[in-house]
mmCIF file of C-alpha atoms in Angstrom:
data_model
loop_
_atom_site.group_PDB
_atom_site.id
_atom_site.type_symbol
_atom_site.label_atom_id
_atom_site.label_comp_id
_atom_site.label_asym_id
_atom_site.label_seq_id
_atom_site.Cartn_x
_atom_site.Cartn_y
_atom_site.Cartn_z
ATOM 1 C CA MET A 1 -3.858 5.951 26.493
ATOM 2 C CA PRO A 2 -4.255 2.159 26.253
ATOM 3 C CA ALA A 3 -1.206 -0.401 26.929
ATOM 4 C CA PRO A 4 0.140 -1.674 23.161
ATOM 5 C CA ALA A 5 0.582 -4.930 25.052
ATOM 6 C CA ALA A 6 -3.398 -5.251 25.082
ATOM 7 C CA HIS A 7 -3.963 -5.037 21.285
ATOM 8 C CA PRO A 8 -4.458 -7.640 19.143
ATOM 9 C CA MET A 9 -2.321 -8.767 17.058
ATOM 10 C CA ALA A 10 -2.665 -9.986 13.180
ATOM 11 C CA LYS A 11 -2.170 -13.523 11.600
ATOM 12 C CA PRO A 12 1.225 -14.423 10.765
ATOM 13 C CA GLY A 13 2.621 -12.183 7.534
ATOM 14 C CA TYR A 14 -0.325 -9.684 8.395
ATOM 15 C CA GLY A 15 -0.842 -6.163 10.153
ATOM 16 C CA LYS A 16 1.491 -3.517 11.090
ATOM 17 C CA ARG A 17 5.022 -3.071 9.403
ATOM 18 C CA SER A 18 7.458 -0.077 10.354
ATOM 19 C CA ALA A 19 8.845 1.424 7.372
ATOM 20 C CA PRO A 20 13.114 1.950 7.605
ATOM 21 C CA ASP A 21 14.690 5.050 8.539
ATOM 22 C CA GLN A 22 12.897 6.911 10.462
ATOM 23 C CA ALA A 23 13.903 9.862 12.803
ATOM 24 C CA ALA A 24 14.046 9.294 16.521
ATOM 25 C CA PRO A 25 10.880 9.637 18.306
ATOM 26 C CA ARG A 26 10.226 12.844 20.322
ATOM 27 C CA ALA A 27 7.270 14.454 22.119
ATOM 28 C CA ASP A 28 6.318 16.988 19.206
ATOM 29 C CA ASP A 29 6.212 13.822 16.431
ATOM 30 C CA PHE A 30 2.873 14.502 15.423
ATOM 31 C CA ALA A 31 2.364 18.207 16.353
ATOM 32 C CA HIS A 32 1.059 19.535 12.829
ATOM 33 C CA LEU A 33 -1.666 17.193 12.706
ATOM 34 C CA PRO A 34 -5.106 17.462 13.899
ATOM 35 C CA PRO A 35 -5.965 16.583 17.608
ATOM 36 C CA ARG A 36 -7.641 13.344 16.498
ATOM 37 C CA GLU A 37 -5.485 12.439 13.943
ATOM 38 C CA ALA A 38 -2.280 13.189 16.598
ATOM 39 C CA TYR A 39 -3.896 11.420 19.425
ATOM 40 C CA LEU A 40 -4.187 8.102 17.116
ATOM 41 C CA ALA A 41 -0.723 8.609 15.579
ATOM 42 C CA GLY A 42 0.746 8.070 18.865
ATOM 43 C CA PHE A 43 -1.207 5.051 19.565
ATOM 44 C CA LEU A 44 -0.371 3.348 16.370
ATOM 45 C CA ASP A 45 2.882 4.433 16.726
ATOM 46 C CA ARG A 46 3.559 2.738 19.896
ATOM 47 C CA LEU A 47 2.575 -0.348 18.575
ATOM 48 C CA SER A 48 4.570 -3.685 17.908
ATOM 49 C CA ASP A 49 4.531 -4.620 14.247
ATOM 50 C CA ASN A 50 2.363 -7.466 13.264
ATOM 51 C CA ALA A 51 -0.289 -5.718 15.303
ATOM 52 C CA ALA A 52 -3.285 -5.453 13.758
ATOM 53 C CA MET A 53 -4.323 -1.990 11.970
ATOM 54 C CA ASP A 54 -7.845 -2.469 10.484
ATOM 55 C CA ALA A 55 -10.170 0.209 11.632
ATOM 56 C CA LYS A 56 -12.373 -1.910 13.831
ATOM 57 C CA THR A 57 -9.435 -3.317 15.830
ATOM 58 C CA VAL A 58 -8.348 0.140 16.316
ATOM 59 C CA ALA A 59 -11.465 1.911 17.222
ATOM 60 C CA LYS A 60 -11.856 -0.980 19.821
ATOM 61 C CA ALA A 61 -8.732 -0.769 21.156
ATOM 62 C CA GLN A 62 -9.020 2.901 22.527
ATOM 63 C CA PRO A 63 -12.157 4.648 24.281
ATOM 64 C CA LEU A 64 -11.974 7.945 22.306
ATOM 65 C CA TYR A 65 -13.376 7.201 18.572
ATOM 66 C CA GLY A 66 -15.279 5.008 16.998
ATOM 67 C CA GLN A 67 -14.482 2.760 13.869
ATOM 68 C CA GLN A 68 -16.157 5.649 11.257
ATOM 69 C CA ALA A 69 -13.831 8.355 13.125
ATOM 70 C CA VAL A 70 -10.986 6.060 13.265
ATOM 71 C CA ARG A 71 -11.316 4.910 9.311
ATOM 72 C CA SER A 72 -11.475 9.001 8.368
ATOM 73 C CA ALA A 73 -8.388 9.379 10.645
ATOM 74 C CA LEU A 74 -6.582 6.494 8.735
ATOM 75 C CA ASN A 75 -6.891 7.987 5.511
ATOM 76 C CA GLU A 76 -5.532 11.858 7.010
ATOM 77 C CA LEU A 77 -2.693 10.072 8.296
ATOM 78 C CA SER A 78 -2.066 8.425 5.067
ATOM 79 C CA ARG A 79 -2.616 11.966 3.480
ATOM 80 C CA HIS A 80 0.102 13.376 5.573
ATOM 81 C CA GLY A 81 2.497 10.795 4.281
ATOM 82 C CA HIS A 82 2.280 8.745 7.426
ATOM 83 C CA LEU A 83 0.591 5.405 6.458
ATOM 84 C CA ARG A 84 0.286 3.193 3.463
ATOM 85 C CA ARG A 85 -2.157 -0.234 2.774
ATOM 86 C CA VAL A 86 0.106 -3.033 0.625
ATOM 87 C CA ARG A 87 -0.571 -6.191 -0.633
ATOM 88 C CA ARG A 88 1.967 -8.703 -1.133
ATOM 89 C CA ARG A 89 2.890 -11.650 -3.473
ATOM 90 C CA ALA A 90 3.701 -14.171 -0.480
ATOM 91 C CA GLN A 91 6.428 -17.197 -1.124
ATOM 92 C CA PRO A 92 5.612 -20.835 -1.454
ATOM 93 C CA GLY A 93 5.261 -21.897 1.973
ATOM 94 C CA GLU A 94 5.152 -18.318 3.696
ATOM 95 C CA THR A 95 1.315 -18.558 4.598
ATOM 96 C CA GLY A 96 1.356 -22.650 5.068
ATOM 97 C CA VAL A 97 0.114 -23.917 1.562
ATOM 98 C CA ASP A 98 2.659 -24.553 -1.127
ATOM 99 C CA ASN A 99 2.227 -24.237 -5.124
ATOM 100 C CA VAL A 100 -0.656 -22.048 -4.256
ATOM 101 C CA THR A 101 -0.056 -17.769 -4.877
ATOM 102 C CA ARG A 102 -1.509 -16.153 -2.085
ATOM 103 C CA TRP A 103 -1.720 -12.650 -0.765
ATOM 104 C CA VAL A 104 -1.039 -10.981 2.496
ATOM 105 C CA PHE A 105 -1.833 -7.457 3.184
ATOM 106 C CA HIS A 106 0.172 -5.151 5.311
ATOM 107 C CA THR A 107 0.064 -1.402 6.655
ATOM 108 C CA TYR A 108 3.318 0.416 6.665
ATOM 109 C CA TRP A 109 3.660 2.909 9.026
ATOM 110 C CA SER A 110 6.217 5.753 9.267
ATOM 111 C CA ARG A 111 6.835 8.196 12.342
ATOM 112 C CA THR A 112 8.666 10.733 9.784
ATOM 113 C CA ALA A 113 5.969 11.695 7.169
ATOM 114 C CA ARG A 114 7.081 10.816 3.716
ATOM 115 C CA SER A 115 6.311 11.548 0.364
ATOM 116 C CA ASN A 116 4.594 9.900 -2.528
ATOM 117 C CA ASP A 117 7.902 9.699 -4.660
ATOM 118 C CA TRP A 118 9.458 8.182 -1.544
ATOM 119 C CA TRP A 119 6.891 5.417 -0.801
ATOM 120 C CA ALA A 120 6.736 4.422 -4.572
ATOM 121 C CA ARG A 121 10.879 3.675 -4.525
ATOM 122 C CA PHE A 122 10.381 1.904 -0.956
ATOM 123 C CA LEU A 123 7.535 -0.006 -2.745
ATOM 124 C CA ALA A 124 9.671 -0.600 -5.524
ATOM 125 C CA GLY A 125 12.250 -2.298 -3.948
ATOM 126 C CA ASP A 126 15.050 0.968 -4.155
ATOM 127 C CA GLU A 127 16.611 1.643 -1.186
ATOM 128 C CA PRO A 128 15.478 5.032 0.290
ATOM 129 C CA VAL A 129 17.778 8.023 0.705
ATOM 130 C CA ALA A 130 18.400 9.677 4.148
ATOM 131 C CA ASP A 131 18.074 13.446 3.131
ATOM 132 C CA GLU A 132 14.574 12.941 1.419
ATOM 133 C CA VAL A 133 12.902 12.272 5.011
ATOM 134 C CA ALA A 134 10.456 15.134 4.973
ATOM 135 C CA ASP A 135 10.602 16.469 8.794
ATOM 136 C CA VAL A 136 7.398 18.140 9.597
ATOM 137 C CA ARG A 137 7.528 18.773 13.219
ATOM 138 C CA PRO A 138 8.432 21.835 14.826
ATOM 139 C CA GLN A 139 11.751 22.792 14.927
ATOM 140 C CA THR A 140 13.483 25.140 17.513
ATOM 141 C CA ALA A 141 12.032 28.693 18.023
ATOM 142 C CA PRO A 142 13.623 31.732 16.887
ATOM 143 C CA GLY A 143 15.312 32.913 19.954
ATOM 144 C CA ASP A 144 16.369 29.330 21.034
ATOM 145 C CA VAL A 145 20.203 29.105 21.061
ATOM 146 C CA PRO A 146 21.154 25.747 20.643
ATOM 147 C CA PRO A 147 22.967 24.119 23.632
ATOM 148 C CA GLN A 148 26.203 23.064 21.362
ATOM 149 C CA ALA A 149 26.011 26.429 20.610
ATOM 150 C CA GLU A 150 27.040 28.184 23.721
ATOM 151 C CA THR A 151 30.033 25.998 24.282
ATOM 152 C CA GLU A 152 31.083 25.454 20.997
ATOM 153 C CA ALA A 153 34.488 27.194 20.730
ATOM 154 C CA GLU A 154 35.939 25.248 17.305
ATOM 155 C CA PRO A 155 34.906 23.053 14.726
ATOM 156 C CA PRO A 156 35.573 19.200 15.719
ATOM 157 C CA PRO A 157 38.315 17.574 14.040
ATOM 158 C CA ASN A 158 36.635 15.336 10.793
ATOM 159 C CA PRO A 159 36.270 11.747 12.101
ATOM 160 C CA PRO A 160 38.114 8.780 10.034
ATOM 161 C CA ALA A 161 36.332 7.275 7.203
ATOM 162 C CA ARG A 162 35.111 4.317 7.997
ATOM 163 C CA PRO A 163 35.182 0.897 5.800
ATOM 164 C CA HIS A 164 32.431 0.640 3.628
ATOM 165 C CA PRO A 165 30.796 -2.654 4.996
ATOM 166 C CA ALA A 166 30.346 -5.664 2.547
ATOM 167 C CA PRO A 167 27.279 -6.467 0.919
ATOM 168 C CA ALA A 168 26.839 -9.808 2.827
ATOM 169 C CA TYR A 169 27.526 -7.816 6.424
ATOM 170 C CA THR A 170 25.114 -4.975 5.461
ATOM 171 C CA ALA A 171 21.996 -7.831 4.150
ATOM 172 C CA LEU A 172 22.326 -8.923 7.372
ATOM 173 C CA ALA A 173 22.527 -5.790 9.386
ATOM 174 C CA ARG A 174 19.307 -4.970 7.656
ATOM 175 C CA LEU A 175 17.036 -8.166 8.995
ATOM 176 C CA GLY A 176 16.359 -6.122 11.739
ATOM 177 C CA LEU A 177 14.468 -3.254 9.531
ATOM 178 C CA HIS A 178 12.634 -5.778 7.575
ATOM 179 C CA ASP A 179 11.434 -7.540 10.770
ATOM 180 C CA PRO A 180 12.538 -6.479 14.197
ATOM 181 C CA ARG A 181 12.427 -10.940 15.283
ATOM 182 C CA LEU A 182 15.925 -10.952 13.285
ATOM 183 C CA ALA A 183 17.715 -8.237 14.495
ATOM 184 C CA LEU A 184 21.249 -8.827 14.757
ATOM 185 C CA SER A 185 24.024 -7.449 16.856
ATOM 186 C CA ALA A 186 27.453 -6.330 14.848
ATOM 187 C CA SER A 187 29.270 -8.993 16.397
ATOM 188 C CA ASP A 188 26.255 -11.394 15.162
ATOM 189 C CA CYS A 189 26.396 -10.046 11.635
ATOM 190 C CA GLU A 190 30.557 -10.742 11.689
ATOM 191 C CA ALA A 191 30.050 -14.110 12.696
ATOM 192 C CA LEU A 192 27.437 -14.804 10.174
ATOM 193 C CA GLN A 193 29.248 -12.743 7.102
ATOM 194 C CA ALA A 194 31.129 -15.563 5.971
ATOM 195 C CA LEU A 195 28.124 -17.931 4.993
ATOM 196 C CA ALA A 196 26.090 -15.008 3.649
ATOM 197 C CA GLU A 197 29.059 -14.672 1.536
ATOM 198 C CA GLU A 198 28.950 -18.007 0.103
ATOM 199 C CA TRP A 199 24.885 -17.426 -0.809
ATOM 200 C CA LEU A 200 26.361 -14.386 -2.980
ATOM 201 C CA ALA A 201 29.225 -16.050 -4.236
ATOM 202 C CA ARG A 202 26.646 -18.743 -5.459
ATOM 203 C CA GLY A 203 24.775 -16.495 -7.793
ATOM 204 C CA ALA A 204 21.820 -15.232 -4.607
ATOM 205 C CA THR A 205 21.056 -11.472 -4.720
ATOM 206 C CA PRO A 206 21.058 -9.610 -1.543
ATOM 207 C CA VAL A 207 17.245 -8.980 -1.814
ATOM 208 C CA HIS A 208 17.121 -13.111 -2.687
ATOM 209 C CA LEU A 209 19.364 -13.645 0.530
ATOM 210 C CA THR A 210 16.885 -10.973 2.612
ATOM 211 C CA ARG A 211 13.621 -12.904 1.459
ATOM 212 C CA SER A 212 14.903 -16.425 2.125
ATOM 213 C CA LEU A 213 15.912 -15.497 5.836
ATOM 214 C CA VAL A 214 12.115 -13.777 6.364
ATOM 215 C CA ALA A 215 10.017 -15.734 4.933
ATOM 216 C CA GLY A 216 7.428 -17.611 6.931
ATOM 217 C CA LEU A 217 9.090 -16.486 10.270
ATOM 218 C CA PRO A 218 7.834 -18.376 13.501
ATOM 219 C CA ASP A 219 5.377 -16.021 16.429
ATOM 220 C CA GLN A 220 8.601 -15.457 18.286
ATOM 221 C CA VAL A 221 12.391 -16.113 17.631
ATOM 222 C CA HIS A 222 14.297 -16.428 20.894
ATOM 223 C CA SER A 223 17.759 -16.493 19.171
ATOM 224 C CA PRO A 224 17.652 -14.715 16.014
ATOM 225 C CA ARG A 225 21.597 -15.277 15.595
ATOM 226 C CA ALA A 226 21.204 -19.292 16.102
ATOM 227 C CA PHE A 227 18.031 -18.613 13.691
ATOM 228 C CA VAL A 228 19.919 -16.950 10.919
ATOM 229 C CA GLN A 229 22.863 -19.196 11.040
ATOM 230 C CA HIS A 230 20.644 -22.503 11.137
ATOM 231 C CA ARG A 231 18.508 -20.787 7.768
ATOM 232 C CA LEU A 232 21.744 -19.860 6.126
ATOM 233 C CA ARG A 233 22.600 -23.245 6.165
ATOM 234 C CA ASP A 234 19.763 -25.441 5.597
ATOM 235 C CA LYS A 235 18.874 -23.170 2.511
ATOM 236 C CA MET A 236 21.893 -22.549 1.085
ATOM 237 C CA PRO A 237 21.884 -22.583 -2.735
ATOM 238 C CA PRO A 238 23.417 -25.103 -4.726
ATOM 239 C CA GLU A 239 26.648 -24.220 -6.441
ATOM 240 C CA LEU A 240 26.150 -22.691 -10.243
ATOM 241 C CA PRO A 241 27.378 -25.153 -12.904
ATOM 242 C CA ALA A 242 30.402 -24.293 -15.184
ATOM 243 C CA ALA A 243 29.337 -22.137 -18.426
ATOM 244 C CA PRO A 244 28.801 -24.507 -21.407
ATOM 245 C CA THR A 245 31.263 -24.189 -23.847
ATOM 246 C CA ALA A 246 28.857 -24.543 -26.779
ATOM 247 C CA PRO A 247 26.147 -22.019 -27.215
ATOM 248 C CA THR A 248 22.470 -23.301 -26.113
ATOM 249 C CA ASP A 249 19.357 -22.800 -26.458
ATOM 250 C CA PRO A 250 18.243 -19.525 -24.135
ATOM 251 C CA ALA A 251 17.281 -20.322 -20.995
ATOM 252 C CA PRO A 252 13.380 -19.460 -20.332
ATOM 253 C CA PRO A 253 13.137 -16.189 -18.058
ATOM 254 C CA ALA A 254 12.674 -16.469 -14.307
ATOM 255 C CA SER A 255 9.572 -16.410 -13.065
ATOM 256 C CA PRO A 256 8.887 -12.627 -11.450
ATOM 257 C CA GLY A 257 9.639 -12.415 -7.844
ATOM 258 C CA PRO A 258 7.033 -11.197 -5.002
ATOM 259 C CA ARG A 259 5.236 -8.214 -6.259
ATOM 260 C CA ARG A 260 3.773 -5.596 -3.861
ATOM 261 C CA LEU A 261 1.111 -3.745 -4.931
ATOM 262 C CA MET A 262 -0.446 -0.199 -3.116
ATOM 263 C CA GLU A 263 -3.843 -0.376 -1.761
ATOM 264 C CA CYS A 264 -6.508 2.766 -1.166
ATOM 265 C CA THR A 265 -6.438 3.431 2.325
ATOM 266 C CA ASP A 266 -10.138 3.727 2.258
ATOM 267 C CA CYS A 267 -11.379 1.579 -0.151
ATOM 268 C CA GLY A 268 -8.710 -1.162 -0.816
ATOM 269 C CA VAL A 269 -8.766 -1.475 -4.441
ATOM 270 C CA PRO A 270 -5.446 -1.989 -5.390
ATOM 271 C CA GLY A 271 -2.895 0.099 -7.899
ATOM 272 C CA ARG A 272 0.219 1.220 -8.860
ATOM 273 C CA PRO A 273 1.756 4.055 -6.368
ATOM 274 C CA GLU A 274 1.521 6.734 -9.052
ATOM 275 C CA ALA A 275 -2.245 6.103 -9.314
ATOM 276 C CA LEU A 276 -2.990 6.507 -5.580
ATOM 277 C CA PRO A 277 -1.387 10.063 -4.248
ATOM 278 C CA GLY A 278 -1.889 10.176 -0.838
ATOM 279 C CA GLY A 279 -2.182 6.320 -0.730
ATOM 280 C CA LEU A 280 -6.120 7.026 -1.401
ATOM 281 C CA CYS A 281 -7.509 6.360 -4.851
ATOM 282 C CA ARG A 282 -9.536 8.887 -7.161
ATOM 283 C CA GLY A 283 -12.974 8.207 -6.096
ATOM 284 C CA CYS A 284 -11.817 8.534 -2.465
ATOM 285 C CA ARG A 285 -9.730 11.815 -2.912
ATOM 286 C CA GLY A 286 -13.535 13.051 -4.387
ATOM 287 C CA GLU A 287 -12.306 13.598 -7.659
ATOM 288 C CA GLY A 288 -14.703 13.280 -10.121
ATOM 289 C CA ILE A 289 -17.668 13.848 -8.734
ATOM 290 C CA GLN A 290 -18.496 17.096 -10.118
ATOM 291 C CA ARG A 291 -17.913 15.878 -13.587
ATOM 292 C CA ALA A 292 -20.350 12.750 -12.666
ATOM 293 C CA ARG A 293 -23.128 15.730 -11.858
ATOM 294 C CA GLY A 294 -22.832 17.886 -14.958
ATOM 295 C CA GLY A 295 -18.966 18.824 -15.408
ATOM 296 C CA GLU A 296 -16.871 21.578 -14.555
ATOM 297 C CA GLY A 297 -18.910 24.926 -14.743
ATOM 298 C CA SER A 298 -22.788 23.551 -14.998
ATOM 299 C CA ASP A 299 -24.975 24.288 -12.211
ATOM 300 C CA GLY A 300 -25.698 20.612 -11.337
ATOM 301 C CA ASN A 301 -29.281 21.283 -11.886
ATOM 302 C CA ALA A 302 -29.344 20.578 -15.962
ATOM 303 C CA VAL A 303 -31.795 18.208 -17.239
ATOM 304 C CA THR A 304 -30.131 15.510 -19.636
ATOM 305 C CA PRO A 305 -31.813 16.291 -23.094
ATOM 306 C CA VAL A 306 -34.036 13.127 -24.254
ATOM 307 C CA THR A 307 -32.931 12.459 -27.728
ATOM 308 C CA PRO A 308 -36.147 11.425 -30.007
ATOM 309 C CA VAL A 309 -37.051 7.689 -30.469
ATOM 310 C CA THR A 310 -37.672 6.806 -33.763
ATOM 311 C CA PRO A 311 -38.898 3.416 -34.962
ATOM 312 C CA GLU A 312 -35.231 2.890 -36.752
ATOM 313 C CA ARG A 313 -33.113 3.729 -33.921
ATOM 314 C CA LEU A 314 -35.692 1.433 -31.580
ATOM 315 C CA LEU A 315 -34.506 -1.347 -34.215
ATOM 316 C CA SER A 316 -31.158 -0.839 -34.011
ATOM 317 C CA PRO A 317 -29.208 -1.834 -31.186
ATOM 318 C CA LEU A 318 -26.199 0.224 -31.883
ATOM 319 C CA THR A 319 -28.035 3.453 -32.007
ATOM 320 C CA ARG A 320 -30.112 2.750 -28.791
ATOM 321 C CA PRO A 321 -30.616 5.444 -26.265
ATOM 322 C CA ALA A 322 -28.820 5.598 -22.849
ATOM 323 C CA ALA A 323 -31.518 4.050 -20.653
ATOM 324 C CA THR A 324 -32.200 7.142 -18.763
ATOM 325 C CA PRO A 325 -35.586 7.641 -16.959
ATOM 326 C CA ASP A 326 -36.465 10.762 -19.113
ATOM 327 C CA THR A 327 -35.736 8.350 -22.218
ATOM 328 C CA VAL A 328 -37.889 5.505 -20.678
ATOM 329 C CA ARG A 329 -40.977 7.852 -20.545
ATOM 330 C CA ALA A 330 -40.759 9.181 -23.500
ATOM 331 C CA LEU A 331 -40.084 6.172 -25.359
ATOM 332 C CA ALA A 332 -43.256 4.864 -23.255
ATOM 333 C CA GLY A 333 -45.042 7.508 -24.676
ATOM 334 C CA GLN A 334 -44.201 7.048 -28.042
ATOM 335 C CA LEU A 335 -45.322 3.397 -27.609
ATOM 336 C CA ARG A 336 -48.438 4.576 -26.576
ATOM 337 C CA SER A 337 -49.019 6.680 -29.341
ATOM 338 C CA ALA A 338 -48.328 3.970 -31.853
ATOM 339 C CA VAL A 339 -50.686 1.219 -30.172
ATOM 340 C CA ARG A 340 -53.777 3.800 -30.327
ATOM 341 C CA ALA A 341 -52.883 3.995 -33.688
ATOM 342 C CA SER A 342 -52.393 0.769 -35.010
ATOM 343 C CA ARG A 343 -56.126 0.076 -33.137
ATOM 344 C CA ALA A 344 -57.760 3.306 -34.338
ATOM 345 C CA GLY A 345 -56.783 1.817 -38.362
ATOM 346 C CA LEU A 346 -57.861 -1.681 -36.976
ATOM 347 C CA CYS A 347 -61.196 -0.250 -35.864
ATOM 348 C CA ARG A 348 -62.208 1.667 -38.993
ATOM 349 C CA SER A 349 -65.078 0.228 -41.186
ATOM 350 C CA PRO A 350 -64.010 -0.779 -44.682
ATOM 351 C CA GLY A 351 -65.680 2.659 -46.162
ATOM 352 C CA ASP A 352 -63.783 4.758 -44.464
ATOM 353 C CA GLN A 353 -60.561 3.214 -46.238
ATOM 354 C CA VAL A 354 -58.848 5.575 -48.435
ATOM 355 C CA GLY A 355 -59.663 4.720 -52.309
ATOM 356 C CA SER A 356 -62.885 2.395 -51.225
ATOM 357 C CA PRO A 357 -65.689 2.807 -53.494
ATOM 358 C CA SER A 358 -68.454 4.994 -52.586
#
């Protein structure tokens, strides 16, 4: 398998994103997949974040499968819950241009297969739940005995309950899940916790704090602790003004934050997660084709009946028939007949007119 270091990287703000709370890597992570999908899944799993994930680049980076085969494999990995394509509204300055609404495109990758509901909650900003991880990897054989069962004499004592970390500490600790360039150690989080708590005291939410720290990162961050400390000080929000004593006009609603939309893995059409089960739209899943060919229960060879076209229907745009080939041929035949009848009436002699004197 090619070395991941040789794989091209996407533009800043684009490319691969690792989903949080993945299981530890194992040799049989993708044993449930077909051989082609398992090979490409192992290749994609070894790529670093921000690596290019489009079918053309992946096809050039490995020797076994071409562009069309890679595109089909990405669709299958999306159906199995390992991959989702997402477009996200960029924050001002993140793409290098201020006061312009732009979108960035990510491909979220999860070594652990996820359900459609998990992806929907994750893209909506909800915290993923650890017991919702769907581990589809092969389990221990029925006759195998776990190593700990052979020597276990008595259950270990319950460990002491650890205090729940403060919201500021948790936000700093989760920075590495949003972008590995800002991964902090426990001592780093403790040293920066006071600055983060000052943000929260001034009205910022943990989500606002995270977005302000990860927006517009450089290609390389040599010292995550110094970088985060610098941003915490320079981007510190202002102190909230005192609440007014007299009633005032209601403030206008706040502008919506960055939105994320899921994309069809195959064709790229955007939509909400519930409209793209398996990461694919209805057309790419193959639904609706039978209805387009005649509906359920039809033999697929029935010919659409042609509605007779009368002069009144021809002159009325609201009742004009659909422009199918059979309708066009029928309409052309009627027009020819009308022209021939008109010509025959003009060519009659005056003595042949009805009611003329003998």
